[in-house]
Amino acid sequence: MARTRRNSWEKFITPDNKHLVTPEALDFLENLLKYDHQERLTAKEAMAHPFFQVIRDHHDAQQKA
């Protein structure tokens, strides 16, 4: 399969959205938006990604309360 040139997600970061960007978010995008479906995250892998850890932690805390 032919490869396209990889672009850096950092070029989309602006002063207006910089506060929303985390390394986990960039890694999540990088792994979700792969052209080759065999390299792309599955739904289960995506839900287990560190990007969602804050949500899992919040949910766990709510369950303990």
C-alpha atoms as a printed R data frame, in Angstrom:
   type eleno elety resid chain resno       x      y      z
1  ATOM     1    CA   MET     A     1   0.000  0.000  0.000
2  ATOM     2    CA   ALA     A     2   1.370  3.407 -0.919
3  ATOM     3    CA   ARG     A     3   2.187  5.682  1.977
4  ATOM     4    CA   THR     A     4   1.286  9.324  2.079
5  ATOM     5    CA   ARG     A     5   3.510 11.888  3.687
6  ATOM     6    CA   ARG     A     6   2.882 12.103  7.416
7  ATOM     7    CA   ASN     A     7   1.907 15.537  8.661
8  ATOM     8    CA   SER     A     8   2.597 16.729 12.161
9  ATOM     9    CA   TRP     A     9  -0.473 17.418 14.284
10 ATOM    10    CA   GLU     A    10   1.452 20.202 16.002
11 ATOM    11    CA   LYS     A    11   0.954 22.433 12.976
12 ATOM    12    CA   PHE     A    12  -2.747 22.602 13.874
13 ATOM    13    CA   ILE     A    13  -2.063 23.887 17.381
14 ATOM    14    CA   THR     A    14  -2.799 27.581 17.749
15 ATOM    15    CA   PRO     A    15  -2.795 29.955 20.718
16 ATOM    16    CA   ASP     A    16  -6.597 29.602 20.763
17 ATOM    17    CA   ASN     A    17  -6.638 25.807 21.099
18 ATOM    18    CA   LYS     A    18  -3.302 25.128 22.799
19 ATOM    19    CA   HIS     A    19  -4.980 24.701 26.196
20 ATOM    20    CA   LEU     A    20  -7.002 21.778 24.806
21 ATOM    21    CA   VAL     A    21  -4.040 19.839 23.410
22 ATOM    22    CA   THR     A    22  -2.328 17.095 25.390
23 ATOM    23    CA   PRO     A    23   0.253 14.517 24.327
24 ATOM    24    CA   GLU     A    24  -2.445 11.876 24.882
25 ATOM    25    CA   ALA     A    25  -4.843 13.694 22.545
26 ATOM    26    CA   LEU     A    26  -2.224 13.929 19.806
27 ATOM    27    CA   ASP     A    27  -1.309 10.260 20.198
28 ATOM    28    CA   PHE     A    28  -4.989  9.294 20.124
29 ATOM    29    CA   LEU     A    29  -5.539 11.181 16.862
30 ATOM    30    CA   GLU     A    30  -2.372  9.750 15.371
31 ATOM    31    CA   ASN     A    31  -3.494  6.207 16.107
32 ATOM    32    CA   LEU     A    32  -7.141  6.644 15.129
33 ATOM    33    CA   LEU     A    33  -6.599  8.426 11.839
34 ATOM    34    CA   LYS     A    34  -4.449  5.868 10.079
35 ATOM    35    CA   TYR     A    35  -5.241  5.072  6.483
36 ATOM    36    CA   ASP     A    36  -4.348  1.380  6.851
37 ATOM    37    CA   HIS     A    37  -7.117 -0.237  8.870
38 ATOM    38    CA   GLN     A    38  -4.719 -2.853 10.215
39 ATOM    39    CA   GLU     A    39  -2.604 -0.126 11.820
40 ATOM    40    CA   ARG     A    40  -5.609  1.811 13.142
41 ATOM    41    CA   LEU     A    41  -6.882  1.392 16.698
42 ATOM    42    CA   THR     A    42  -9.874 -0.863 17.160
43 ATOM    43    CA   ALA     A    43 -12.839  0.506 19.103
44 ATOM    44    CA   LYS     A    44 -11.776 -1.488 22.159
45 ATOM    45    CA   GLU     A    45  -8.187 -0.222 21.904
46 ATOM    46    CA   ALA     A    46  -9.433  3.331 21.419
47 ATOM    47    CA   MET     A    47 -11.565  3.177 24.565
48 ATOM    48    CA   ALA     A    48  -8.570  1.863 26.542
49 ATOM    49    CA   HIS     A    49  -6.292  4.666 25.294
50 ATOM    50    CA   PRO     A    50  -4.724  6.931 27.963
51 ATOM    51    CA   PHE     A    51  -6.648  9.883 26.476
52 ATOM    52    CA   PHE     A    52  -9.734  8.568 28.289
53 ATOM    53    CA   GLN     A    53  -8.005  7.885 31.628
54 ATOM    54    CA   VAL     A    54  -9.443 11.047 33.204
55 ATOM    55    CA   ILE     A    55 -12.945  9.842 32.357
56 ATOM    56    CA   ARG     A    56 -12.246  6.361 33.728
57 ATOM    57    CA   ASP     A    57 -10.819  7.867 36.926
58 ATOM    58    CA   HIS     A    58 -13.882 10.105 37.326
59 ATOM    59    CA   HIS     A    59 -16.220  7.166 36.751
60 ATOM    60    CA   ASP     A    60 -14.348  5.025 39.281
61 ATOM    61    CA   ALA     A    61 -14.507  7.819 41.864
62 ATOM    62    CA   GLN     A    62 -18.258  8.182 41.296
63 ATOM    63    CA   GLN     A    63 -18.733  4.438 41.764
64 ATOM    64    CA   LYS     A    64 -16.883  4.521 45.101
65 ATOM    65    CA   ALA     A    65 -18.905  7.483 46.415
